[in-house]
XYZ file of C-alpha atoms in Angstrom:
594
model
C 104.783 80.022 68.486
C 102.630 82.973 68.983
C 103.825 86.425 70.022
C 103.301 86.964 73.973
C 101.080 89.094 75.545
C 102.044 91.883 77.768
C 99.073 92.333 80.093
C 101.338 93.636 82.751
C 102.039 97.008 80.906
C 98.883 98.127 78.455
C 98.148 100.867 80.973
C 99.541 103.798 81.469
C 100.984 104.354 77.664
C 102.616 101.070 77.116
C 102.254 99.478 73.689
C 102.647 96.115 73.478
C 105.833 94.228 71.597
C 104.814 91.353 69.277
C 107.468 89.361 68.200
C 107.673 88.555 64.442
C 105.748 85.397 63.512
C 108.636 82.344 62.536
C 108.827 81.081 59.294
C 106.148 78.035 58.163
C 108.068 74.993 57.490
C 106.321 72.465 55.590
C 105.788 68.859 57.230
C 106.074 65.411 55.532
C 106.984 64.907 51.876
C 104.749 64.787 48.924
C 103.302 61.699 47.788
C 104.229 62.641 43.626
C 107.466 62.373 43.247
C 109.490 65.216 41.794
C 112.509 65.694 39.145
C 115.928 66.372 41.267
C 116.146 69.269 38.891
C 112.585 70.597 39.608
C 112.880 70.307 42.866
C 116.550 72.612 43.097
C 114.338 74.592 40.653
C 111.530 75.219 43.006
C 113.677 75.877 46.146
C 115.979 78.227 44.295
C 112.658 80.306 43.120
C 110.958 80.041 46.385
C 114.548 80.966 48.244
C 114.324 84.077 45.967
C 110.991 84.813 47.059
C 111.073 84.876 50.552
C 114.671 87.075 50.184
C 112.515 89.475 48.025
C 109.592 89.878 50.513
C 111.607 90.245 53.499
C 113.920 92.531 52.011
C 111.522 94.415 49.388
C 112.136 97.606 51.583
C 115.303 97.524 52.693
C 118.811 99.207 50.647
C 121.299 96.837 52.259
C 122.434 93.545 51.503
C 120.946 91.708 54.961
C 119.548 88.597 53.580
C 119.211 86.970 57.449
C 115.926 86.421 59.650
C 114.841 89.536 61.529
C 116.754 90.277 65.177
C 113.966 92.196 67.098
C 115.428 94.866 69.080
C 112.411 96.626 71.172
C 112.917 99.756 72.205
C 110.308 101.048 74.977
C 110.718 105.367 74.930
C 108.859 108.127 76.849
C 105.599 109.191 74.614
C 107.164 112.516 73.607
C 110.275 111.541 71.605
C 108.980 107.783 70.311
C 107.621 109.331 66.838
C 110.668 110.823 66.431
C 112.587 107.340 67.225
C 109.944 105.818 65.759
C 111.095 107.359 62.303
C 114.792 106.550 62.422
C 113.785 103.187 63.038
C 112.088 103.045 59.862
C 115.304 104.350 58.143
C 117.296 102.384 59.806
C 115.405 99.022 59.659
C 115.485 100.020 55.756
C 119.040 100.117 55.749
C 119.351 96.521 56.273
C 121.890 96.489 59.297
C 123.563 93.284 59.522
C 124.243 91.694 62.982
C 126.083 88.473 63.344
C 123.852 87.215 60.307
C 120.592 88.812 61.280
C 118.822 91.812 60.207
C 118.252 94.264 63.137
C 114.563 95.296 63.066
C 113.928 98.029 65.274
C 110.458 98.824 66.919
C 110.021 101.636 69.363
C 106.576 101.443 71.337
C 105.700 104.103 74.092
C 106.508 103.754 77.726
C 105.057 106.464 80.137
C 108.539 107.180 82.031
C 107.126 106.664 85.780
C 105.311 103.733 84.498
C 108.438 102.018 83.190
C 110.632 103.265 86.191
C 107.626 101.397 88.465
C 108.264 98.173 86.595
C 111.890 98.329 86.912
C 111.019 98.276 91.106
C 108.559 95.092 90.578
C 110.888 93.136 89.001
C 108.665 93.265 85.219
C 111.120 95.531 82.706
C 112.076 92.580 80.672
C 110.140 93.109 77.703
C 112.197 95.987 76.345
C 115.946 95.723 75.055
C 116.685 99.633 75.315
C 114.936 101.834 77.502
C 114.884 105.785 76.416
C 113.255 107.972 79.346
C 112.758 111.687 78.715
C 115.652 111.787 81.955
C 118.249 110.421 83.510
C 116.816 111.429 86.765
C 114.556 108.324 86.929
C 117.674 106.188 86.378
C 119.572 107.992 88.910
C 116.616 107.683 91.414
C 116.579 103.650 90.697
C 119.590 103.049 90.566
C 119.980 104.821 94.110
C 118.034 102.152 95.539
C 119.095 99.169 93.380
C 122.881 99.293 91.520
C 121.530 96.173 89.439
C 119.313 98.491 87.083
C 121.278 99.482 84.113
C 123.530 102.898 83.979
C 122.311 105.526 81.290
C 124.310 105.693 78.153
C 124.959 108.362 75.844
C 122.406 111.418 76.004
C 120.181 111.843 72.149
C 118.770 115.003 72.697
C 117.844 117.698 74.826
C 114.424 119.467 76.082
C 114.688 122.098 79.078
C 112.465 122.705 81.439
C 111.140 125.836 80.899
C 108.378 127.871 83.177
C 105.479 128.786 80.764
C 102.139 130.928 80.678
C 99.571 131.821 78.269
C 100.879 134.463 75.566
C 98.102 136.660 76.565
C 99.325 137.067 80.517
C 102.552 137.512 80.321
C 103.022 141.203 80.279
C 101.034 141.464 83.548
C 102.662 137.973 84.850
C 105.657 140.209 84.484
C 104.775 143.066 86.094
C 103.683 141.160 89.258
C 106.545 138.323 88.925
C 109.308 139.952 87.308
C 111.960 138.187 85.220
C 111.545 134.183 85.140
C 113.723 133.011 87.632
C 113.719 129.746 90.849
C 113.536 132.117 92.775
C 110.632 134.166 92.217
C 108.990 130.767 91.572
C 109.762 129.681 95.595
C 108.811 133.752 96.068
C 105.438 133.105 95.003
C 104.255 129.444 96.315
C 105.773 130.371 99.948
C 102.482 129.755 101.815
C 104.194 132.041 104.717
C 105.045 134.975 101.874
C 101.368 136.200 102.229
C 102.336 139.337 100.806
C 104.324 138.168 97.841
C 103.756 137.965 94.405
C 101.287 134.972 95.202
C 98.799 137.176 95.905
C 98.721 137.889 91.919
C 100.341 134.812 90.892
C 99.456 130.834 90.657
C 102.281 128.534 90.455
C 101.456 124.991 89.149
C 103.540 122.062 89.052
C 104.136 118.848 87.192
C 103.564 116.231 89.820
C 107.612 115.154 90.288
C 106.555 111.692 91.146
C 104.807 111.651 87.732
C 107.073 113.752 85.618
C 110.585 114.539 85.327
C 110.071 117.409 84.011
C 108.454 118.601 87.737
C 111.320 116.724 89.580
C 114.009 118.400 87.564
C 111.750 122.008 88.908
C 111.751 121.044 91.956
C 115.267 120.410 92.377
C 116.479 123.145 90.173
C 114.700 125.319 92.551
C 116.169 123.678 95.558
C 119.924 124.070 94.255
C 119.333 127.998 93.592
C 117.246 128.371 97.194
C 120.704 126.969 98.857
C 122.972 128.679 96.641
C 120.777 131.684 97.892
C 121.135 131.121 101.391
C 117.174 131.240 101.453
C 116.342 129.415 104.936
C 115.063 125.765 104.148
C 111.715 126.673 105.499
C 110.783 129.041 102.127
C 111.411 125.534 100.223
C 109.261 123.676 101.799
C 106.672 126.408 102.484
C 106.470 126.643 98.539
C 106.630 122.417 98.287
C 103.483 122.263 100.800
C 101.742 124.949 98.502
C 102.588 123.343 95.495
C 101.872 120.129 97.160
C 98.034 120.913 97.072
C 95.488 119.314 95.143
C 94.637 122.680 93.013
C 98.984 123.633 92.288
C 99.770 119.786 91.528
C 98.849 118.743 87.557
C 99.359 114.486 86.809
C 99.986 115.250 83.052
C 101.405 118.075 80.861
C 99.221 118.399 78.586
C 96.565 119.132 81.075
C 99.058 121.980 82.520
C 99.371 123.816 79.181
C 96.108 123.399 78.501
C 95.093 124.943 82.157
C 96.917 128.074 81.512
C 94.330 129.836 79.541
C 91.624 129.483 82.085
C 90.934 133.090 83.291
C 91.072 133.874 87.041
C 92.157 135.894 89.808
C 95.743 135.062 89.980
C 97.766 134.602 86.355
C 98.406 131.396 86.206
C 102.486 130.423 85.959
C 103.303 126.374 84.821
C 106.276 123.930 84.507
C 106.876 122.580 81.293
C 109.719 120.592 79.084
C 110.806 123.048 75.840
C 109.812 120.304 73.565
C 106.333 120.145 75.242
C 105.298 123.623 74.926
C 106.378 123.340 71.246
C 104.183 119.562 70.507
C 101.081 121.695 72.603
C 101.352 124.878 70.323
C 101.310 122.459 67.447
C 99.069 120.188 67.628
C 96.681 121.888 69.979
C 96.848 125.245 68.307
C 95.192 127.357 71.208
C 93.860 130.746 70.408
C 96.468 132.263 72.412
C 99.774 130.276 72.549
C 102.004 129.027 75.365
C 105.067 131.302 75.565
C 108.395 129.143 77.272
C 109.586 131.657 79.957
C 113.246 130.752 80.666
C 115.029 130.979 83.897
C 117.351 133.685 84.992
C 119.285 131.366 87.012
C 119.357 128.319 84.166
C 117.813 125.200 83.946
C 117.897 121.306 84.147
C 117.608 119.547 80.610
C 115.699 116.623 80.440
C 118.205 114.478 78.470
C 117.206 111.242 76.983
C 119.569 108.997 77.588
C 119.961 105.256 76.195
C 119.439 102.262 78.803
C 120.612 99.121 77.277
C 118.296 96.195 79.264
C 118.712 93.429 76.891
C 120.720 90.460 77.964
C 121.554 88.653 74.442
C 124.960 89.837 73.046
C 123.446 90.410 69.372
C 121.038 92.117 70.330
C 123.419 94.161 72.392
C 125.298 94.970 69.414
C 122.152 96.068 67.679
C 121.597 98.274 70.252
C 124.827 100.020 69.965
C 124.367 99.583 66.064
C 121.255 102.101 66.352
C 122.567 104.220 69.062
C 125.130 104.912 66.676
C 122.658 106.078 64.180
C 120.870 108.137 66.276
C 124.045 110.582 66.760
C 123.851 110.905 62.710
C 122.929 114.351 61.404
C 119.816 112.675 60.075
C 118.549 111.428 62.884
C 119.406 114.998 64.552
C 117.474 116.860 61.943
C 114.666 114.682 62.944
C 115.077 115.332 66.499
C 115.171 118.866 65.774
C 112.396 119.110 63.489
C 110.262 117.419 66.262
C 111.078 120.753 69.066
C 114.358 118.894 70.629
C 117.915 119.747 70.842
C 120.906 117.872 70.143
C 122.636 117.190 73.366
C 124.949 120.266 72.864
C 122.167 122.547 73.085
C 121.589 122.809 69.200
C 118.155 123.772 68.177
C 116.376 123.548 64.783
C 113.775 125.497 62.849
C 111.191 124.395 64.993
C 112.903 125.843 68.531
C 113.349 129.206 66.748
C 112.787 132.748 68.255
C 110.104 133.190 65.051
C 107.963 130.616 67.133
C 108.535 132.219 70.577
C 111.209 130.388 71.247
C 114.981 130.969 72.897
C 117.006 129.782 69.845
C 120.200 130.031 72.718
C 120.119 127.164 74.745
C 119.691 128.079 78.451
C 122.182 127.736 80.925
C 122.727 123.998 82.047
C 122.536 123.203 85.564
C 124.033 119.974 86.402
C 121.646 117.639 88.030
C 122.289 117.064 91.636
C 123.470 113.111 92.741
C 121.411 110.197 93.979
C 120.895 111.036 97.199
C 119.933 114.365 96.924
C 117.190 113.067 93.557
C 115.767 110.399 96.186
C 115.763 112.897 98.946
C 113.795 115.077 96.846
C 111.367 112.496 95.541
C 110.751 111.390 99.448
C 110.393 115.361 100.822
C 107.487 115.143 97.949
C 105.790 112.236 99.417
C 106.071 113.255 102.969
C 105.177 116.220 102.482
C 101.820 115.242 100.547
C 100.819 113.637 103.416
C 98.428 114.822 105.709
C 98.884 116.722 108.821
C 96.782 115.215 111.935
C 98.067 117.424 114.947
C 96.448 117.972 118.440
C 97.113 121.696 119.757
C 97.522 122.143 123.485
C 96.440 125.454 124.336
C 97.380 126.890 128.067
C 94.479 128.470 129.630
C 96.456 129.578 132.711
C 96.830 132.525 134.972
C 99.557 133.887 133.201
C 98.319 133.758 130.106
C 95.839 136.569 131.423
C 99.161 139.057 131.573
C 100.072 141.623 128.843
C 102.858 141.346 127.053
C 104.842 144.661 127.189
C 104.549 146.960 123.946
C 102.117 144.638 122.103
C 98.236 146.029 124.357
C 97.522 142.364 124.069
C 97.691 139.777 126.774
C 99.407 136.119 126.171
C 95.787 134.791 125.616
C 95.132 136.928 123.032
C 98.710 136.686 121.494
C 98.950 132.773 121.706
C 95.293 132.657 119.638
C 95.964 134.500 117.041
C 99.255 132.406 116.622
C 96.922 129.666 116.660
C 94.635 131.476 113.982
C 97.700 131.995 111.602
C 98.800 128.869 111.859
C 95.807 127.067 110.741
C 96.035 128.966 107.722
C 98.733 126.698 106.669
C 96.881 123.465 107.367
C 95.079 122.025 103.873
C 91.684 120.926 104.208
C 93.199 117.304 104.012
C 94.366 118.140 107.545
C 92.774 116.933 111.179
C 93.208 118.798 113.778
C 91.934 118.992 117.319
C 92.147 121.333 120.330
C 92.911 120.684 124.289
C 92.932 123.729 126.750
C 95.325 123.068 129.697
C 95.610 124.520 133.316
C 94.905 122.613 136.516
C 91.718 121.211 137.769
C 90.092 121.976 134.499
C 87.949 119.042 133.933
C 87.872 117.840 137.703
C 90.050 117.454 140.505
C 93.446 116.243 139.549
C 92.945 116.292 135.591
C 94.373 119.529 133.914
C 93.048 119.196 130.442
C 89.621 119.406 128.736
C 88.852 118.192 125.166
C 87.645 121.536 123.871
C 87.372 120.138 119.445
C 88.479 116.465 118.894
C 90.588 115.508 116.466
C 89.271 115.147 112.896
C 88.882 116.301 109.366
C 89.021 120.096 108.824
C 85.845 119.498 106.708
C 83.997 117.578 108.740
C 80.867 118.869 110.166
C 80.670 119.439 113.752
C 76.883 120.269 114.547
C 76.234 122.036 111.451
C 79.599 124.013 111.288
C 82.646 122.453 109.613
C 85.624 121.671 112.107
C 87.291 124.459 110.545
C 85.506 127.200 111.723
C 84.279 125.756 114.980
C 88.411 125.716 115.766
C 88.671 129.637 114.924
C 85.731 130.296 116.643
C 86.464 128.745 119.798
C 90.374 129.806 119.672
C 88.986 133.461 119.307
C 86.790 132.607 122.073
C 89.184 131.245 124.640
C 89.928 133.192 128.287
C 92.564 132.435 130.752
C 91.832 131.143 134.039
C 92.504 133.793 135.927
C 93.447 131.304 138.925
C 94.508 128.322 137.318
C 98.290 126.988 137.171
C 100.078 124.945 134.536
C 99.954 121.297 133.944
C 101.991 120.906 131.562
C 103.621 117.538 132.509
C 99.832 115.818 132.933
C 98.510 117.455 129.683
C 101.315 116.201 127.740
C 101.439 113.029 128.851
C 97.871 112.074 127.895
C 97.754 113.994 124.387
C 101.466 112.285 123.692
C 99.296 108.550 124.844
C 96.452 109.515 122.712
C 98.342 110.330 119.624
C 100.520 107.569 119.468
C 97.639 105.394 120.098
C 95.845 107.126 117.374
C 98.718 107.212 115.004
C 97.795 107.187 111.080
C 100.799 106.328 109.344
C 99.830 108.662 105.950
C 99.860 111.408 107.890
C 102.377 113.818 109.693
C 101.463 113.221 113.385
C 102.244 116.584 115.917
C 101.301 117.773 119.461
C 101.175 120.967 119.175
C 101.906 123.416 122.590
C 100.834 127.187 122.843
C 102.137 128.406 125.994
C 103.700 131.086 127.252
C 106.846 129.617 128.181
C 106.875 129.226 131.768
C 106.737 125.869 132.188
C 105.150 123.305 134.345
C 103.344 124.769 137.643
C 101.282 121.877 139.335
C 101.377 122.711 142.889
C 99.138 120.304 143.523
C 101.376 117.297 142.003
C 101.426 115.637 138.670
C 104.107 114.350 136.320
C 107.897 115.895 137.204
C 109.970 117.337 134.392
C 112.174 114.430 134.675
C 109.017 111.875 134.701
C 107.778 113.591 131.661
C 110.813 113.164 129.692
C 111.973 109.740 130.329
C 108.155 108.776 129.445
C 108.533 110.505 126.007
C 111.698 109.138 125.231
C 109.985 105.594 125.616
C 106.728 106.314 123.708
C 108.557 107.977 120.949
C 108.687 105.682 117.720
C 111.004 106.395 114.789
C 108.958 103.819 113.249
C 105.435 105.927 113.904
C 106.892 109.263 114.825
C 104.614 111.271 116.853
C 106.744 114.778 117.048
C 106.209 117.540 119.878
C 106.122 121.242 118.519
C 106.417 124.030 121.261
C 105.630 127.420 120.094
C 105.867 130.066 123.251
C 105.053 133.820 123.272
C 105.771 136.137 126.324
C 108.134 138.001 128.389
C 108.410 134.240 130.846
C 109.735 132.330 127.291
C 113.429 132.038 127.907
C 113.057 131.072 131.246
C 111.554 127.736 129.974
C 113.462 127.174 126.874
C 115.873 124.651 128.015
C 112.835 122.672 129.405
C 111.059 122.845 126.021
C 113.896 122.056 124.202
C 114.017 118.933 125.808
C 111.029 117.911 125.432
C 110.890 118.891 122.201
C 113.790 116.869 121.016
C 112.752 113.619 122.977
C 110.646 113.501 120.237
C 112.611 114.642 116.812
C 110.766 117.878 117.344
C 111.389 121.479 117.705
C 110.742 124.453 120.496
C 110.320 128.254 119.858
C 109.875 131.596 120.970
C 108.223 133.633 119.219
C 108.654 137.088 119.111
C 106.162 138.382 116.555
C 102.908 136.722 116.184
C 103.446 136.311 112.255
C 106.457 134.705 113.129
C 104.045 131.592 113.709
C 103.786 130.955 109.795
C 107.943 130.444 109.716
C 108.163 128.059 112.992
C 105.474 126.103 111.474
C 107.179 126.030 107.972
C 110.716 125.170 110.036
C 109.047 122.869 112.340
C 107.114 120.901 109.011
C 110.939 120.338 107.404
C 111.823 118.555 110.386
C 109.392 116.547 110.533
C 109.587 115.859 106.918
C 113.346 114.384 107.398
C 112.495 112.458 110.839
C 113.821 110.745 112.428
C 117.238 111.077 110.416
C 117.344 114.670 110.503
């Protein structure tokens, strides 16, 4: 029987298992016939053959066939397994009359995790993953995937930078902590230390070692009392296509690119260590440690394997990996023992903290799958339509600003582009009454499309500033509201792309719906939003209003707002815009289970 073929898992770091060949037996007898004696002879000597070859480099007394137990473990700590398994295939470990023979191949964590969800992690006995977050994450969605044992060693994730800007990184940063981390990826903190600052991530669907960031960063932003809007403005910074790295080793290597902004990565302990070594930069990566502790990626054991024997040579070699040896080794390749124990390699000669860092305790289930979904939602696109009211009012001044409510509503329209990725389509309406003919209130000013995308030799982009900048009230015109809603609300829905956040947008000054001349009723309007709305294919309404006439509207916009899982403010300063937004994006982000 030949060994089988994994074709299912060569990518992505897998190694394939081949199972060892059986033993030749010989067909048919001979046609000389032999001596009884010769013949006990010759078995006896070949017996003592095959014993000697099979067991030529082991020190125990196993004398059975080989009991494969395959071991599948995340690329950083398999040639450290991958030498205990040598010593401990050597020592000959008898199980129920077999010899435990122990390979460890590599198995990209996510990858493996991904095969656990299409039904195709069955050719692996023990699974070690460099976390018991991707366990906890599975097994969130599906109790039938294996608990993790017994943690065998211990890596922290650590920030890091080049050795070279770290003085000035501290100038501008401070102390390592969370906290300054969120500080500087805010998008809305525009005068924070990310002016002087880059934070890059691991990609947390990728890489525990982001995930266990991320979430580390959450749990200190709540214990903070930090609104949930400075999370998520730093998630949709780090988010972007420039902040977010696919593989560590690309990270570390990244950091000693010289630029504006110093750059500041994520990183495992053990990794910076393996980079420094085997890379050996010019300048070093130095491990900055967090004020406020860290998460540990821990290594646990996942027993898969079915068979009983090979069960019990499972827990045969999980037993030997809690030796001191198999510590030492662990140690000597830049991990700790699960008690925070480093070796000579994780020393503060090397640029290390010998100390292990404070532990935080990784959060449940629900809050890891929470996490992981925030991520993908908010890596989505944005494709939002923004209403803009061109009426009469909007022509008054609001009272100790010198600018009207035109001008005020733009430039909230100005800053909040500036959070919209390039990934992003947007569009712009203008709204009144009677704009684009008798009875229709709205006029298509930019359709909706890519921010990139050229519009007549100008990319969308621009012609949106430019024509925001541009706009003038109607000095006559009234509000509809109801009219312009209605068709933007049709249009979106109808238009709905399910990889990206989908938002009507309303700048207004807060005084409601004024169609003199007929048109959609406040109660008409509602009821028809509360039937288009999809949890399914949410299409969300986000008011933001501006001007002294605000609060007389706000129960109206509130309304309409929430027909739709969305949100309605007033704003009182126009860089207030960047926070709404921000609040308004976490919403949307959780919908329609907020």
């Amino acid at each position: 029987m030949g060994g089988r073929h994994r074709t299912d898992e060569l990518e992505d770091g897998y190694t394939p298992y081949k199972e060892p060949q059986p033993r030749r037996r010989r067909g048919g007898r001979g046609k000389v016939l032999v001596p009884l004696a010769g013949s006990v002879a010759l078995a006896v000597l070949l017996g003592v053959a095959a014993f000697v070859v099979i067991n030529r480099d082991r020190d125990g007394g196993c004398a059975g066939e080989a009991l494969p137990l395959r071991i599948t473990a995340s690329p950083d700590i398999q040639p450290a397994l991958s030498q205990i398994a040598e010593r401990f295939n050597k020592a000959a470990h008898d199980v129920e009359g077999r010899c435990a023979a122990v390979t460890v191949a590599k198995g990209i964590s996510a990858t493996v995790a991904s095969s656990f969800s299409g039904g195709k992690a069955t050719a692996m006995d023990v699974w070690v993953p460099d976390s018991k977050l991707w366990v906890t994450n599975l097994r969130a969605r599906n109790q039938e995937v294996p608990e993790a044992g017994a943690s065998i060693a211990h890596s922290p994730i650590v920030m890091v930078a080049s050795g070279s800007v770290v003085p000035n990184l501290k100038k501008s940063f401070g102390e390592a902590s969370w906290g300054g981390m969120i500080n500087a990826a805010n998008v809305a903190n525009v005068d924070g230390p990310g002016r002087k600052v880059r934070v890059l991530v691991l990609d947390p669907s990728l890489n525990a070692a982001g995930l266990g960031a991320l979430l580390a960063a959450a749990g200190v932003a709540t214990a903070s009392g930090a609104g949930e809007e400075q999370l998520v403005g730093a998630l949709k910074s780090l988010s972007g296509s420039t902040s977010t790295v696919r593989d560590q080793d690309a990270l570390l290597s990244s950091l000693g690119v010289q630029g504006s902004k110093a750059p500041l990565g994520i990183s495992s302990e053990q990794g910076v260590w393996a980079f420094n070594k085997g890379k050996k930069p010019e300048v070093p990566a130095v491990p900055l440690y967090p004020a406020e502790g860290t998460i540990n990626l821990d290594y646990p054991v996942v027993v898969t394997a079915k068979d009983a024997a090979v069960r019990k040579a499972a827990e045969a070699f999980q037993k030997e990996l809690g030796s001191e040896a198999s510590k030492k080794t662990l140690q000597d390749q830049g991990f700790r023992t699960p008690d925070g124990k480093s070796g000579k390699a994780i020393s503060a000669s090397a640029g290390f903290q010998a100390k292990a860092p404070q532990a935080i305790e990784p959060p449940d289930g629900k809050t890891v799958a929470r996490m992981s979904q925030t991520w993908s939602r908010i890596k989505l696109g944005s494709r939002l339509l923004t209403l803009l009211d061109v009426s009469g009012t909007m022509a008054l001044p609001v009272p100790g600003t010198g600018l009207t409510r035109m001008q005020a509503i733009t430039r909230i329209a100005v800053e909040g582009m500036k959070l919209f990725p390039v990934k992003s389509e947007l569009g712009l309406w203008e709204f009144s009454t009677h704009l684009n003919g008798r009875g229709v209130d709205y006029r298509e000013t930019v359709p909706v499309g890519p921010l990139t995308q050229d519009i007549n030799g100008a990319l969308r982009r621009d012609v949106l500033n430019r024509r925001l900048i541009a706009t003038r009230a109607r000095s006559t015109g009234d509000t509809g509201l109801n009219d312009t809603l209605a068709a933007a609300y049709k249009q979106m829905t109808d238009e709905y792309q399910s990889d990206k956040i989908n938002t009507v947008l309303i700048l207004t000054d807060g005084a409601g719906n004024d169609d003199p001349d007929g048109g959609i009723s406040n109660r008409q309007i509602l009821k028809r939003l509360k039937d288009q709305f999809d949890p399914e294919k949410p299409v969300s309404v986000l008011i933001i209003a501006f001007g002294p006439d605000a609060p007389k509207g706000k129960r109206q916009m509130d309304a309409l707002a929430k027909a739709t899982a969305g949100d309605a403010y007033i704003a009182k300063d126009v860089l207030e815009v960047r926070k709404f937004f921000l609040e308004g994006m976490s919403r949307r982000l959780c919908a329609p289970n907020c």
